[in-house]
Backbone as CSV, one residue per row, in Angstrom:
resi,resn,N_x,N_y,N_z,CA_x,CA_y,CA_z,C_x,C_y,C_z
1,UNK,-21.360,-59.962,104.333,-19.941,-59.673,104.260,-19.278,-60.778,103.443
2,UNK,-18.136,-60.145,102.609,-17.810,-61.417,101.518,-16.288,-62.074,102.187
3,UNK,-16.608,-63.399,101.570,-15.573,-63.858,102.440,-14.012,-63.030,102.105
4,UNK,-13.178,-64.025,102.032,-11.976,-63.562,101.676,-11.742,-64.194,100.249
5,UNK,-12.002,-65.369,100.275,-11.496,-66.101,98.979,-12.891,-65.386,98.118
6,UNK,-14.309,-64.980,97.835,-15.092,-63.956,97.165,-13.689,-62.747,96.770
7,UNK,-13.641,-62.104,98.417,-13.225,-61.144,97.193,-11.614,-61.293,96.562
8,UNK,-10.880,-62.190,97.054,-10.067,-62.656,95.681,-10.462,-63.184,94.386
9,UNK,-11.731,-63.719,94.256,-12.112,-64.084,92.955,-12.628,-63.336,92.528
10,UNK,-12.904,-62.062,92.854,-13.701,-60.809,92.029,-12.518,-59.930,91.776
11,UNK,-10.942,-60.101,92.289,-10.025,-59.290,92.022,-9.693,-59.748,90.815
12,UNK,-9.792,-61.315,90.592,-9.100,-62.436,89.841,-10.001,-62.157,88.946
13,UNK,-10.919,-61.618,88.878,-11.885,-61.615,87.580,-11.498,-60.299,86.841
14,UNK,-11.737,-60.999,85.271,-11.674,-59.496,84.275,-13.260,-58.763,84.465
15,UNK,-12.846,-57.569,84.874,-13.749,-56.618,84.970,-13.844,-55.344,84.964
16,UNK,-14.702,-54.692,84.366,-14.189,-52.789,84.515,-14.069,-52.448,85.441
17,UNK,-14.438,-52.831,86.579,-14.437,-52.515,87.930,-13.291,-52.784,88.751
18,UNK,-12.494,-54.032,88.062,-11.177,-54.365,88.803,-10.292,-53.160,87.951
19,UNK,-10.282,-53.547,86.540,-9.265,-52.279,85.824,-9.418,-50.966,86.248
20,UNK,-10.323,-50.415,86.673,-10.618,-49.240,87.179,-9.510,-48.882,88.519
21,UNK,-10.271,-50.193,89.366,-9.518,-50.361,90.875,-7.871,-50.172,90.790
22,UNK,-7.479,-50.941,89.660,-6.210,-51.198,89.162,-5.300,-50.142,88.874
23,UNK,-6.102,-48.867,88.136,-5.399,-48.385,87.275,-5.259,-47.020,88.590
24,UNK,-6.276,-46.866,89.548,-6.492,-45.886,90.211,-5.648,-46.344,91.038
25,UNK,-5.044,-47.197,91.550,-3.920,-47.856,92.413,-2.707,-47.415,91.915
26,UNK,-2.291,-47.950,90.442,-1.172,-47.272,90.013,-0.647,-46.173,89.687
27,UNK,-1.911,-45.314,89.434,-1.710,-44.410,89.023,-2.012,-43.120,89.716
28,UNK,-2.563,-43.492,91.375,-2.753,-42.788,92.402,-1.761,-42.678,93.399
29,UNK,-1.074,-43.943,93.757,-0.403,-44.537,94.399,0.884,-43.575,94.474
30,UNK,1.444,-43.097,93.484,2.660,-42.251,93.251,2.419,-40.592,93.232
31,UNK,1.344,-40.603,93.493,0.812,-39.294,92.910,0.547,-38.861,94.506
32,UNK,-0.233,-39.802,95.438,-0.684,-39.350,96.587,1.059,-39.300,97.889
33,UNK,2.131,-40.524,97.665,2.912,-40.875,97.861,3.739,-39.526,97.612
34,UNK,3.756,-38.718,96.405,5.013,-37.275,96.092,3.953,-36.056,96.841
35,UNK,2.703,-36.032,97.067,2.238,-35.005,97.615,2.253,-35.218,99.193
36,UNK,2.650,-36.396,99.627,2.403,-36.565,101.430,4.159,-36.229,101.605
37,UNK,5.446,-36.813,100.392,6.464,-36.179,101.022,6.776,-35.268,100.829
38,UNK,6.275,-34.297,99.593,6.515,-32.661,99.321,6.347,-32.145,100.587
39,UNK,4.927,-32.328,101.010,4.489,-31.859,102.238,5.291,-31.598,103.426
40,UNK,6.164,-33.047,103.987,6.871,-32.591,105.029,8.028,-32.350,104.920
41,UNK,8.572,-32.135,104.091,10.438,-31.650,103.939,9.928,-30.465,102.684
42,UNK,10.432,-29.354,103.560,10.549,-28.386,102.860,11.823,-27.669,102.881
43,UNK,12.286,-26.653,101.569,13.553,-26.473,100.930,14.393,-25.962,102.094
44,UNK,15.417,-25.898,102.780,16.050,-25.025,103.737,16.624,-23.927,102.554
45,UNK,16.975,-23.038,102.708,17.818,-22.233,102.002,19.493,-21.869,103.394
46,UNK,20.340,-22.382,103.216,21.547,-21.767,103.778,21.866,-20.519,104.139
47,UNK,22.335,-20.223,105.627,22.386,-18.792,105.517,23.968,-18.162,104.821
48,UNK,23.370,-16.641,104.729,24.526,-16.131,104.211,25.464,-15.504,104.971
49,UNK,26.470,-15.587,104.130,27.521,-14.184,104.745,28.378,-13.578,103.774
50,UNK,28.052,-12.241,104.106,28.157,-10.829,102.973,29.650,-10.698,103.249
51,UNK,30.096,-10.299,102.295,31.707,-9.947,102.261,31.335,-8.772,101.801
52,UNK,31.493,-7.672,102.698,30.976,-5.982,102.157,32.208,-5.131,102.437
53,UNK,33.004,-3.881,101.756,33.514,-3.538,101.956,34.069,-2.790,101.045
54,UNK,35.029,-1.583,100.763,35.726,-1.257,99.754,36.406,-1.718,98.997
55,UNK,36.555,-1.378,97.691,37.346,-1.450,96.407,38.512,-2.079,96.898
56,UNK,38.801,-3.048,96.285,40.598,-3.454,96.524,40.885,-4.346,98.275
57,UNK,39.920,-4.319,98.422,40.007,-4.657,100.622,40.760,-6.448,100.460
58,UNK,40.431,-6.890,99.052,40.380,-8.359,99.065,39.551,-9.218,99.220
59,UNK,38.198,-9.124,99.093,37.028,-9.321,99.632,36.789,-10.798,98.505
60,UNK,37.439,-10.921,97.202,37.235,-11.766,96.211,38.393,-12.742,96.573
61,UNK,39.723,-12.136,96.994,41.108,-12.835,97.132,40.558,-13.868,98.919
62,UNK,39.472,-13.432,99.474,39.213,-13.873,100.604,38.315,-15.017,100.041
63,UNK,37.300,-14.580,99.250,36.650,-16.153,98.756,37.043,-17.094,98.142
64,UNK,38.138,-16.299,97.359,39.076,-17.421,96.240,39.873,-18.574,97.296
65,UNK,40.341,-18.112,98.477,41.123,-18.833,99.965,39.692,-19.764,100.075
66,UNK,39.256,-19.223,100.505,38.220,-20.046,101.500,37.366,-21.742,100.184
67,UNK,37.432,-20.933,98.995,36.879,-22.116,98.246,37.966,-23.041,97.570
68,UNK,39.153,-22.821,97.748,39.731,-23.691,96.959,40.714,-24.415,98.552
69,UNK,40.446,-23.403,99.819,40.589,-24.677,100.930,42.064,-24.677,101.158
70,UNK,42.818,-23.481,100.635,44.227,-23.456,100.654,45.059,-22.431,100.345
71,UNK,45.883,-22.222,99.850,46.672,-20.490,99.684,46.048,-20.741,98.007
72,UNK,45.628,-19.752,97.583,45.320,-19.324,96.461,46.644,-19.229,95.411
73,UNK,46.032,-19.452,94.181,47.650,-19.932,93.085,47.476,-18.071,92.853
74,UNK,48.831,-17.641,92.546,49.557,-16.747,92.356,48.389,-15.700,91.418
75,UNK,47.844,-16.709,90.293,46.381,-15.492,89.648,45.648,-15.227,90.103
76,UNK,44.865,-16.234,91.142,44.071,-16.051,92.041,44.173,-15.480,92.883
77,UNK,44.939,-15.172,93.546,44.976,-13.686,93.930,45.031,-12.489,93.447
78,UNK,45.731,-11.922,92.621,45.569,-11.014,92.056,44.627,-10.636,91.126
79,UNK,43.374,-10.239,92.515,41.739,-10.416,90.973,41.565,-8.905,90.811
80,UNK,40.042,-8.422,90.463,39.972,-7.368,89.676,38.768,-7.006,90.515
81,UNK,38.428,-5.519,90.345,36.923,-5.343,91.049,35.907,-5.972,89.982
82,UNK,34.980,-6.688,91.167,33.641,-7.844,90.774,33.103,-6.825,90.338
83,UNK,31.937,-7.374,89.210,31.222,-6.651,88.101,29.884,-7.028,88.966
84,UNK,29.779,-8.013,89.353,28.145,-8.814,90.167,28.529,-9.678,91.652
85,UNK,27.929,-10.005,91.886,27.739,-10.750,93.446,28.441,-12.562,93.118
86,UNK,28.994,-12.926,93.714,29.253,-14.356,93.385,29.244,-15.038,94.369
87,UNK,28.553,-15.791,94.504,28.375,-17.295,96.055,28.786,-18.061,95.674
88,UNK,29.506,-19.094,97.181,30.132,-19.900,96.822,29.556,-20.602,97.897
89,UNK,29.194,-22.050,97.802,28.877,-22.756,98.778,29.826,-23.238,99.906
90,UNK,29.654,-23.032,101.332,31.145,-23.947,102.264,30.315,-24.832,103.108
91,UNK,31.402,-25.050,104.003,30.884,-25.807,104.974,32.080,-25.336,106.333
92,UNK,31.048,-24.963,107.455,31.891,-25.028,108.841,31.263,-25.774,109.573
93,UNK,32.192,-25.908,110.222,32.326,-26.722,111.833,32.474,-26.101,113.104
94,UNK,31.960,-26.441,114.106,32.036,-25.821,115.452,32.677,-27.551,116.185
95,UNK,32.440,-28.453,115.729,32.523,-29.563,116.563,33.819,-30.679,116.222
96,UNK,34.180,-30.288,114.759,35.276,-31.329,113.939,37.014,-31.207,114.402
97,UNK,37.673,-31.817,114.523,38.932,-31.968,114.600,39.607,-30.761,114.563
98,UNK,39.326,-29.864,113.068,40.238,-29.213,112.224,39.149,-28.253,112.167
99,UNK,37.855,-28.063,113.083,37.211,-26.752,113.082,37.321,-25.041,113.142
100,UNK,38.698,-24.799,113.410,39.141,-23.836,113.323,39.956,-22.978,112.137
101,UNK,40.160,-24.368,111.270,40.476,-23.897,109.668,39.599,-24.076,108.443
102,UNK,39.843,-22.758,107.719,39.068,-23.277,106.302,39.705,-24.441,105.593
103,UNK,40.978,-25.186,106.039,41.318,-26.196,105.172,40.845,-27.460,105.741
104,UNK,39.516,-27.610,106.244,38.990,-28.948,106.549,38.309,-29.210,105.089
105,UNK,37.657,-29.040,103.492,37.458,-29.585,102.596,36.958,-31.109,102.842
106,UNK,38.031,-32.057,103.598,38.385,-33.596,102.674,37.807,-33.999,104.683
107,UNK,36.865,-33.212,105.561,37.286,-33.819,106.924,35.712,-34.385,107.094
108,UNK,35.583,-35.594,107.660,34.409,-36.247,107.733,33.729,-36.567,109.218
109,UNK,34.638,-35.728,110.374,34.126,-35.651,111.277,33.517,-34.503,111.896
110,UNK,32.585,-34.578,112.897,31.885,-33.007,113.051,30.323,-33.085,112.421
111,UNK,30.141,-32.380,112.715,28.787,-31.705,112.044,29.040,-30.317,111.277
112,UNK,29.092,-30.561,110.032,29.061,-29.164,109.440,27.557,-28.677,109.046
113,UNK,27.627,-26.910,109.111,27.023,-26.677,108.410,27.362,-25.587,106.819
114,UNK,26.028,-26.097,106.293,26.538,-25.331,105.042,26.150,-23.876,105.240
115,UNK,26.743,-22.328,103.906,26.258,-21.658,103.969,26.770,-20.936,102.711
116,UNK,26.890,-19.835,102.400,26.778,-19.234,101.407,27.654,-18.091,101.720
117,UNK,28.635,-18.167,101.327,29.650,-16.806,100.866,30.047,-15.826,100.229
118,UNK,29.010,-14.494,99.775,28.798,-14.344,98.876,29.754,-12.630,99.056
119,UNK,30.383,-12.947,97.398,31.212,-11.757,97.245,30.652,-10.495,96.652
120,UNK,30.800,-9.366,97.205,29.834,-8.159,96.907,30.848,-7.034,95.602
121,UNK,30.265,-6.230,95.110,31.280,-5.864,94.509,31.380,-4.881,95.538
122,UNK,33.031,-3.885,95.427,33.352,-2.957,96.377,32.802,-1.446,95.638
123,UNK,32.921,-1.008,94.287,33.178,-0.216,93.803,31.742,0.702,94.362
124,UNK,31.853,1.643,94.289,30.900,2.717,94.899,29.546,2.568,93.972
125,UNK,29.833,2.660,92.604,28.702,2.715,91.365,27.776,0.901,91.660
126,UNK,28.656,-0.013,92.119,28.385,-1.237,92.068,27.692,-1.301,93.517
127,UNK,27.841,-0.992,94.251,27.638,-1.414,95.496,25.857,-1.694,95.499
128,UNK,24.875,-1.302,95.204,23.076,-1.376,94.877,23.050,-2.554,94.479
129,UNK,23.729,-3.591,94.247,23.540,-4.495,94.006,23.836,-5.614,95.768
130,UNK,24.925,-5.412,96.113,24.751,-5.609,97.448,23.647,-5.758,98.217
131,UNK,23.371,-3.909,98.654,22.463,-3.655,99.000,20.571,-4.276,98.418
132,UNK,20.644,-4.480,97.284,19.676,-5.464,96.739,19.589,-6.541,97.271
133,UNK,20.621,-7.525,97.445,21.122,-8.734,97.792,20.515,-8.489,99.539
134,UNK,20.876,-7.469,100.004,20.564,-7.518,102.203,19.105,-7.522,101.855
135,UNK,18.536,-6.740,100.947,16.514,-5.649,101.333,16.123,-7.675,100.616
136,UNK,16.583,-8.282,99.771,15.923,-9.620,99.373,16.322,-10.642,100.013
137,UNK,17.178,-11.106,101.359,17.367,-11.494,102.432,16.539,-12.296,103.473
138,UNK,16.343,-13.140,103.701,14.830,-14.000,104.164,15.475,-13.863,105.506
139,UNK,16.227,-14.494,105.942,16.270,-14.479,107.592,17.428,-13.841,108.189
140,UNK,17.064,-12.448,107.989,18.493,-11.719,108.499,18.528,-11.358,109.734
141,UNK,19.869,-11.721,109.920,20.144,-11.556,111.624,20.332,-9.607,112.075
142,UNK,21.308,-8.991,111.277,21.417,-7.770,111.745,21.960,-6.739,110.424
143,UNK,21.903,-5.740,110.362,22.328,-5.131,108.958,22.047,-3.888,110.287
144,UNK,23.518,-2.738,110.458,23.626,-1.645,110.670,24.277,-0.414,110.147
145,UNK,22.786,0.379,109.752,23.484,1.642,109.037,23.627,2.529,109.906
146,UNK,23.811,2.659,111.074,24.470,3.356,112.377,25.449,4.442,112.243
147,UNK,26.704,4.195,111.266,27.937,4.930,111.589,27.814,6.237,112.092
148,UNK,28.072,7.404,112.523,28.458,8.412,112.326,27.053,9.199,112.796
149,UNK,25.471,8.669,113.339,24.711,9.223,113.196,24.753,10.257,114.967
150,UNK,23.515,10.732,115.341,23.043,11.199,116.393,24.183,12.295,116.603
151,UNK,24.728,13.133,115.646,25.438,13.977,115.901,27.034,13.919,116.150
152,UNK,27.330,12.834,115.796,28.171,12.132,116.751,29.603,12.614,115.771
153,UNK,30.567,13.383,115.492,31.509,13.537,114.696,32.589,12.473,114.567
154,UNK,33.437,12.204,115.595,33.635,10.702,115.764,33.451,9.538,116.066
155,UNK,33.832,8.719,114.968,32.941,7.141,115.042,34.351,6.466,116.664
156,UNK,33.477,5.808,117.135,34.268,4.837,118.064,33.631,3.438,118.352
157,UNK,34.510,2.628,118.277,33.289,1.475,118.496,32.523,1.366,119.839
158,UNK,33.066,1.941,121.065,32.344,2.310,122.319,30.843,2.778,121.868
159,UNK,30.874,3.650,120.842,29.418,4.184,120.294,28.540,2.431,120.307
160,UNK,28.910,1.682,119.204,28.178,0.875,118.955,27.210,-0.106,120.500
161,UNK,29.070,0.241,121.690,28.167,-0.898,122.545,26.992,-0.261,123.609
162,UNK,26.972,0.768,123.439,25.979,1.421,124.215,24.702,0.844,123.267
163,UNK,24.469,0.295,122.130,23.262,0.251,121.599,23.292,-1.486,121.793
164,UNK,24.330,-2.637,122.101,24.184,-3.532,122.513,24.684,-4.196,121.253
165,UNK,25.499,-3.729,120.237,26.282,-4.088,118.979,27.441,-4.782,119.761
166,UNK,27.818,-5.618,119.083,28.919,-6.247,119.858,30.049,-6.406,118.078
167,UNK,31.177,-5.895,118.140,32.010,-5.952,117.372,33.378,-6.131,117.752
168,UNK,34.050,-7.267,116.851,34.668,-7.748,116.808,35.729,-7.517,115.972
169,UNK,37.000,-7.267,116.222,38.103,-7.071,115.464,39.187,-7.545,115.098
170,UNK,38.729,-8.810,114.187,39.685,-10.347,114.106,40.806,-10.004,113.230
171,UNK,42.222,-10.077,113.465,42.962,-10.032,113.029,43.505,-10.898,111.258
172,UNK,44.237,-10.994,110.230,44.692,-12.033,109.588,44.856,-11.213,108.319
173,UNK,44.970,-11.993,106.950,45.524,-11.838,105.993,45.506,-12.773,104.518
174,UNK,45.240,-12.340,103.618,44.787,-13.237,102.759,45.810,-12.751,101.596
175,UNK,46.191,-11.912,101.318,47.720,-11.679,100.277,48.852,-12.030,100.632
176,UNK,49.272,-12.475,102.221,50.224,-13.000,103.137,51.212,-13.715,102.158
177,UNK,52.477,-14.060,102.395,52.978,-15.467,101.759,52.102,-16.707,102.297
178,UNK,51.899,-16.279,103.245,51.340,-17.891,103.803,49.855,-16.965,104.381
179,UNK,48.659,-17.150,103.500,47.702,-16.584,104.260,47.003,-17.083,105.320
180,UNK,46.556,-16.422,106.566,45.983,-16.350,107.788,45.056,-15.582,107.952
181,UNK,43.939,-16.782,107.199,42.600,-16.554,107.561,41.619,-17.074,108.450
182,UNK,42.622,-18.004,109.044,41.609,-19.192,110.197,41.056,-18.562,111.230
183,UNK,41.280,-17.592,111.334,40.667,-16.520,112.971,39.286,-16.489,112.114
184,UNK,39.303,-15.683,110.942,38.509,-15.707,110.464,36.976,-16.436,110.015
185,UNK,37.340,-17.223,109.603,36.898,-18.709,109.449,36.306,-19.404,110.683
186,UNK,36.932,-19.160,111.991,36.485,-19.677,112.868,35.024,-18.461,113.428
187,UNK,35.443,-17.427,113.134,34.372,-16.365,113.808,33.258,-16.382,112.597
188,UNK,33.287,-17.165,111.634,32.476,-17.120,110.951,31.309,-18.180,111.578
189,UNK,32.353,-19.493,111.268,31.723,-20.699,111.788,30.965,-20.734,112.954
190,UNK,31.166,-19.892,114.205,30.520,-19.784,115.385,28.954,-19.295,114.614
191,UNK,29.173,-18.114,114.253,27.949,-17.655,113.584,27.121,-18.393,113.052
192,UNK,27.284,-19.065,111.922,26.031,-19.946,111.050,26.259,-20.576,111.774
């Protein structure tokens, strides 16, 4: 067995065997180091939430509120039917100060999480793109094409709770003078 000061003088020596040692150090070292942390952190993807609904409902005038964190300027509201799907990244809170409004933006207490807001188009011809957007969907919680089925001529939401659907009918307003969307916002936030 070699001592210690041996094998410092065989490190200390020029040799192919040290450059070898050397180069497989540096040049392993980073290589084995990005494949052990690829390994344990892998990508989250954010969940979503679909803004689905008819032509004109406001469904764009509702994301334009929610991303700019405040009443929308006078153009911004008045948008046009979406041609494609558009996400917008947010952030809610269940735990922060000001968790019950979309105008927390600038708030550093809480735990937020992020998620994805994504605007669908309304128009009837457009809508397959939506529907593209739910069928390519990684962790979906619920998607019901239910309405109107089992014979049933009128829809009631009583129908839904017999199947254990639970729906909700949050009040507010996003063309308002002063829009009131925080009900909103908050029944979102519970969700993600």
């Amino acid at each position: 067995m070699p001592t210690f000061e041996q094998v410092v003088e065989f490190l200390m020596t020029p040799s192919w065997a040290v450059i070898i040692l050397g180069l497989a150090i540096v040049l392993g070292a980073p290589v084995l180091l990005h494949v052990i942390l690829s390994r344990s952190v892998t990508y989250i993807v954010p969940p979503s939430v679909l803004l689905l609904g008819p032509r004109n409902a406001g469904k764009t005038a509702l994301q334009t509120l929610y991303e700019r964190g405040g009443r929308p300027a006078p153009s911004a509201a008045t948008t046009h039917t979406s041609q494609s799907s558009q996400s917008v990244e947010l952030n809610a809170s269940t735990d922060a100060a000001r968790k019950t409004t979309y105008r927390n933006h600038d708030e550093s207490d809480g735990t937020y999480t992020k998620f994805l807001l994504v605007d669908t188009p309304g128009h009837g011809k457009l809508r397959g793109s939506a529907m593209g957007r739910l069928r390519r969907a990684e962790k979906l919680r619920a998607v019901d094409g239910w309405l109107g089925e089992y014979g049933s001529d009128k829809f009631e939401f009583g129908q839904m709770q017999e199947f254990d659907i639970e729906v909700d009918v949050v009040p507010g307003s996003v063309m308002a003078e002063e829009p009131d969307a925080d009900k909103w916002w908050w029944w979102i936030a519970q969700r993600v």
